[in-house]
């Protein structure tokens, strides 16, 4: 086809690398974070914390190192992803530092900074090692097993740990790891590879019901397996959040791959069925619903287990924050149990107010949007599905936890990506971003130029 | 696949849209409910996040309530009352969930929420400084307050002392006993404060009650100056030398009981001058005067002194009354401050004050000035005239008679060497209580009054022999002396 005068038009207009813009935005994100850090100190005792400069420089050094890796190994990558993630991760650090100042156990900004550094290492390693993400397609089933294994691990004796009523942890020496966070990555890779291979079959229409083409009964297998898996997580680990996260992501990826709306409807029906079933069988699921409907009811508020105390204290924080917030360092995050983890958004709501929440949600939305853009621009189905799946799982996780904390939906525990204290989630999410960066690099890299003037073709001979 | 990807993108957009709508709903619509819910302890902490203005007296020279920066994250600013017991009923307290007294009444200045302080608050907010309130300076004279408190306490009696400047209405002394320590109610612990408060509230001696303003008592013979004022005003041909009938027992219509003089004593020869009747505090002449004047005149004269409704003041005041219209016998009794005649010590001080100020009644005032954190005065005492209770002439005649009470009559205990004191004693039977209330109202110096006073000793606390002249008058003397010395 070398005779074609013009190469096929690329799906997305040619893009510049925009490295300079990325650097400026990265610096801006770090300045915002340093300002927030200083503001916490001013709010607490009227002094700028002594660590502002060194801390800021430390974060800047980390992020510029990440930038360096990105510029060398993924030069065409999306320029917005790294600055946006830096901003959210940095603000998360600041909020955890702020909560640590109140003496709430479990909040440690130093640990979180260490995990951030490790996260950046994982980010860099992923970019350096994984030169072409399509290599992952060959690991589809391996990833499936790894994902499943990680999900099951907390249930194993010896390594499994139960903390706060959920058996989702494993102990490794002094550390506890939440393997579900890594599992979700492996599962999305598996789903993408599997669905690309099977999508033609799964898209085959079976019977027609009303105006919807139902899939063939025998193709229901994968959906039912995933559904069963999610229910298993829910029942055995009491982890409502991860269960919903994995199932929802699978359904959306199935829809994207097969273009069949019927899968979404089947998924919703299965979800409702599962939820009703779980609600009937398990008190803790039912308790979540009651609390969601009537958080202000004194009966639920005072209930020791599965009561609304935490949710309502979180809502009080949002209420007290109002539109502008109390200002960093001037709220009372210690009133909310686990404010450094699941309820970190309530602290943001109190101290930065509606304004801060809107800005932060916008940053998350932008990260997701950059990921989905990568999916649209990607050139092969596996990349499209993987980028789409990873972006969606990020959005879905933000929706589940922030929606839960703000009482939009019943509360199911999940970490807030890049903000909540916790190493596993940070590492996993930095890898997720690395994968998106890798794919955006591939998608935005100009395709090899067709040689236009054959007269200039030179043939080397030895 | 791009078609379905775009739809997935729309789904993401919808999710973020829902989150954003929901946080707006929380932060803008539900915020009010959540921030005022009593399970939300933030509003409780917020009380302690303000660098609350101080309360002072004597143009800031004496500190009555101060704010201490504990640097604690939750309860940063705590309130302390250096001389709590002495000023408890004036200052009140700043408790975790409530406040009282000046702490309540001037709260919007003390916590900086008054619109006059908005600029400073905005600067504090932007510069991340804790909000700072304005300081409130009271008109009290600490030296005289101390004398009143110490003397009343030394007597072991329950009661009240209030003194004010008759020309401006500025309160100089306000003491009520028994008292309490407001520091116990200002600690940032709701449980401890509730326990301390309940203990005080259940105490039979009622230490939380401000006896100066919040409770009414029969004023006894001190009320005779009001009756005398009505008598003189009703007919300007009358003067202190006008003779009035003074039987040993006054026959009361429609009843077999008569109205005797104090202790059943005779009053002169049965026909005495008004001056003599007041000096000796005879009951029968004033009972007769009341009956002659009638309900309307007595009510009108009382109303000119402010009796009949709560006094407009910086602290809560109880409503006063001379009693509902009944048979004529009641008129005789209320005219000598008995029956259903109910007055607060502050109201009786107002009566003395109006006479001292040539008949002009001033609005009582507790706040000298309010100073913003920057040091500029945002409010200052403006003397305000309430009514003309008496003509200047009648006021003068009453003044002369009240001077006679101190020189020749029942009030000799209130004499101050070198100072002309005017006054009137009172000993009031209090319902079924075994002992009477003892009263004294007066002012000094008579020529140019600087202070008007009311001393009240509660029934049952002073033994059976408490009288206005024996118990209340000496206390009044000491307090008036202290006020005059401070000038």
mmCIF file of N, CA and C in Angstrom, chain B residues 230 289-303 321-335 338-341:
data_model
loop_
_atom_site.group_PDB
_atom_site.id
_atom_site.type_symbol
_atom_site.label_atom_id
_atom_site.label_comp_id
_atom_site.label_asym_id
_atom_site.label_seq_id
_atom_site.Cartn_x
_atom_site.Cartn_y
_atom_site.Cartn_z
ATOM 1 N N UNK B 230 -47.382 60.670 95.809
ATOM 2 C CA UNK B 230 -48.726 60.770 95.250
ATOM 3 C C UNK B 230 -49.555 61.775 96.061
ATOM 4 N N UNK B 289 -53.911 57.808 103.568
ATOM 5 C CA UNK B 289 -53.610 58.553 102.335
ATOM 6 C C UNK B 289 -53.931 57.718 101.111
ATOM 7 N N UNK B 290 -53.487 56.455 101.136
ATOM 8 C CA UNK B 290 -53.722 55.559 99.995
ATOM 9 C C UNK B 290 -55.206 55.429 99.715
ATOM 10 N N UNK B 291 -55.984 55.210 100.804
ATOM 11 C CA UNK B 291 -57.422 55.030 100.599
ATOM 12 C C UNK B 291 -58.059 56.303 100.056
ATOM 13 N N UNK B 292 -57.552 57.458 100.546
ATOM 14 C CA UNK B 292 -58.101 58.740 100.067
ATOM 15 C C UNK B 292 -57.752 58.987 98.602
ATOM 16 N N UNK B 293 -56.518 58.618 98.235
ATOM 17 C CA UNK B 293 -56.069 58.893 96.862
ATOM 18 C C UNK B 293 -56.766 57.987 95.848
ATOM 19 N N UNK B 294 -57.009 56.746 96.223
ATOM 20 C CA UNK B 294 -57.717 55.824 95.324
ATOM 21 C C UNK B 294 -56.778 55.036 94.428
ATOM 22 N N UNK B 295 -57.364 53.987 93.848
ATOM 23 C CA UNK B 295 -56.592 53.056 93.018
ATOM 24 C C UNK B 295 -55.889 53.757 91.870
ATOM 25 N N UNK B 296 -56.652 54.580 91.132
ATOM 26 C CA UNK B 296 -56.084 55.158 89.908
ATOM 27 C C UNK B 296 -54.874 56.016 90.204
ATOM 28 N N UNK B 297 -55.009 56.879 91.229
ATOM 29 C CA UNK B 297 -53.900 57.773 91.541
ATOM 30 C C UNK B 297 -52.675 56.984 91.980
ATOM 31 N N UNK B 298 -52.872 55.980 92.808
ATOM 32 C CA UNK B 298 -51.747 55.177 93.271
ATOM 33 C C UNK B 298 -51.058 54.465 92.096
ATOM 34 N N UNK B 299 -51.893 53.947 91.194
ATOM 35 C CA UNK B 299 -51.319 53.241 90.031
ATOM 36 C C UNK B 299 -50.546 54.192 89.137
ATOM 37 N N UNK B 300 -51.142 55.382 88.918
ATOM 38 C CA UNK B 300 -50.482 56.344 88.033
ATOM 39 C C UNK B 300 -49.144 56.794 88.606
ATOM 40 N N UNK B 301 -49.167 57.104 89.919
ATOM 41 C CA UNK B 301 -47.924 57.567 90.539
ATOM 42 C C UNK B 301 -46.848 56.469 90.476
ATOM 43 N N UNK B 302 -47.273 55.222 90.771
ATOM 44 C CA UNK B 302 -46.323 54.104 90.714
ATOM 45 C C UNK B 302 -45.751 53.947 89.311
ATOM 46 N N UNK B 303 -46.646 54.068 88.308
ATOM 47 C CA UNK B 303 -46.205 53.875 86.929
ATOM 48 C C UNK B 303 -45.151 54.912 86.557
ATOM 49 N N UNK B 321 -45.345 45.169 90.542
ATOM 50 C CA UNK B 321 -46.769 45.534 90.587
ATOM 51 C C UNK B 321 -47.122 46.046 91.976
ATOM 52 N N UNK B 322 -48.142 46.899 92.050
ATOM 53 C CA UNK B 322 -48.642 47.273 93.370
ATOM 54 C C UNK B 322 -49.814 46.364 93.756
ATOM 55 N N UNK B 323 -50.142 45.441 92.879
ATOM 56 C CA UNK B 323 -51.207 44.479 93.170
ATOM 57 C C UNK B 323 -52.458 44.795 92.378
ATOM 58 N N UNK B 324 -53.290 43.793 92.194
ATOM 59 C CA UNK B 324 -54.532 43.994 91.447
ATOM 60 C C UNK B 324 -55.557 44.789 92.279
ATOM 61 N N UNK B 325 -56.483 45.411 91.561
ATOM 62 C CA UNK B 325 -57.493 46.210 92.250
ATOM 63 C C UNK B 325 -58.407 45.294 93.066
ATOM 64 N N UNK B 326 -58.490 45.583 94.386
ATOM 65 C CA UNK B 326 -59.312 44.758 95.271
ATOM 66 C C UNK B 326 -60.185 45.689 96.122
ATOM 67 N N UNK B 327 -60.625 45.189 97.307
ATOM 68 C CA UNK B 327 -61.411 46.057 98.184
ATOM 69 C C UNK B 327 -60.522 47.175 98.733
ATOM 70 N N UNK B 328 -61.131 48.203 99.257
ATOM 71 C CA UNK B 328 -60.408 49.401 99.685
ATOM 72 C C UNK B 328 -59.363 49.097 100.755
ATOM 73 N N UNK B 329 -59.627 48.087 101.587
ATOM 74 C CA UNK B 329 -58.672 47.735 102.635
ATOM 75 C C UNK B 329 -57.308 47.402 102.037
ATOM 76 N N UNK B 330 -57.333 46.740 100.858
ATOM 77 C CA UNK B 330 -56.084 46.375 100.186
ATOM 78 C C UNK B 330 -55.286 47.616 99.830
ATOM 79 N N UNK B 331 -56.018 48.679 99.480
ATOM 80 C CA UNK B 331 -55.379 49.943 99.107
ATOM 81 C C UNK B 331 -54.545 50.482 100.265
ATOM 82 N N UNK B 332 -55.105 50.386 101.469
ATOM 83 C CA UNK B 332 -54.370 50.854 102.640
ATOM 84 C C UNK B 332 -53.102 50.040 102.832
ATOM 85 N N UNK B 333 -53.220 48.739 102.610
ATOM 86 C CA UNK B 333 -52.057 47.869 102.841
ATOM 87 C C UNK B 333 -50.975 48.048 101.779
ATOM 88 N N UNK B 334 -51.378 48.176 100.513
ATOM 89 C CA UNK B 334 -50.345 48.334 99.488
ATOM 90 C C UNK B 334 -49.640 49.679 99.623
ATOM 91 N N UNK B 335 -50.358 50.672 100.208
ATOM 92 C CA UNK B 335 -49.756 52.002 100.356
ATOM 93 C C UNK B 335 -48.606 52.006 101.352
ATOM 94 N N UNK B 338 -47.319 46.594 101.516
ATOM 95 C CA UNK B 338 -47.668 45.212 101.884
ATOM 96 C C UNK B 338 -48.666 44.659 100.875
ATOM 97 N N UNK B 339 -49.413 43.660 101.338
ATOM 98 C CA UNK B 339 -50.428 43.015 100.501
ATOM 99 C C UNK B 339 -49.790 42.412 99.253
ATOM 100 N N UNK B 340 -50.267 42.773 98.051
ATOM 101 C CA UNK B 340 -49.703 42.214 96.826
ATOM 102 C C UNK B 340 -48.700 43.149 96.162
ATOM 103 N N UNK B 341 -48.236 44.118 96.921
ATOM 104 C CA UNK B 341 -47.247 45.039 96.402
ATOM 105 C C UNK B 341 -45.909 44.297 96.291
#
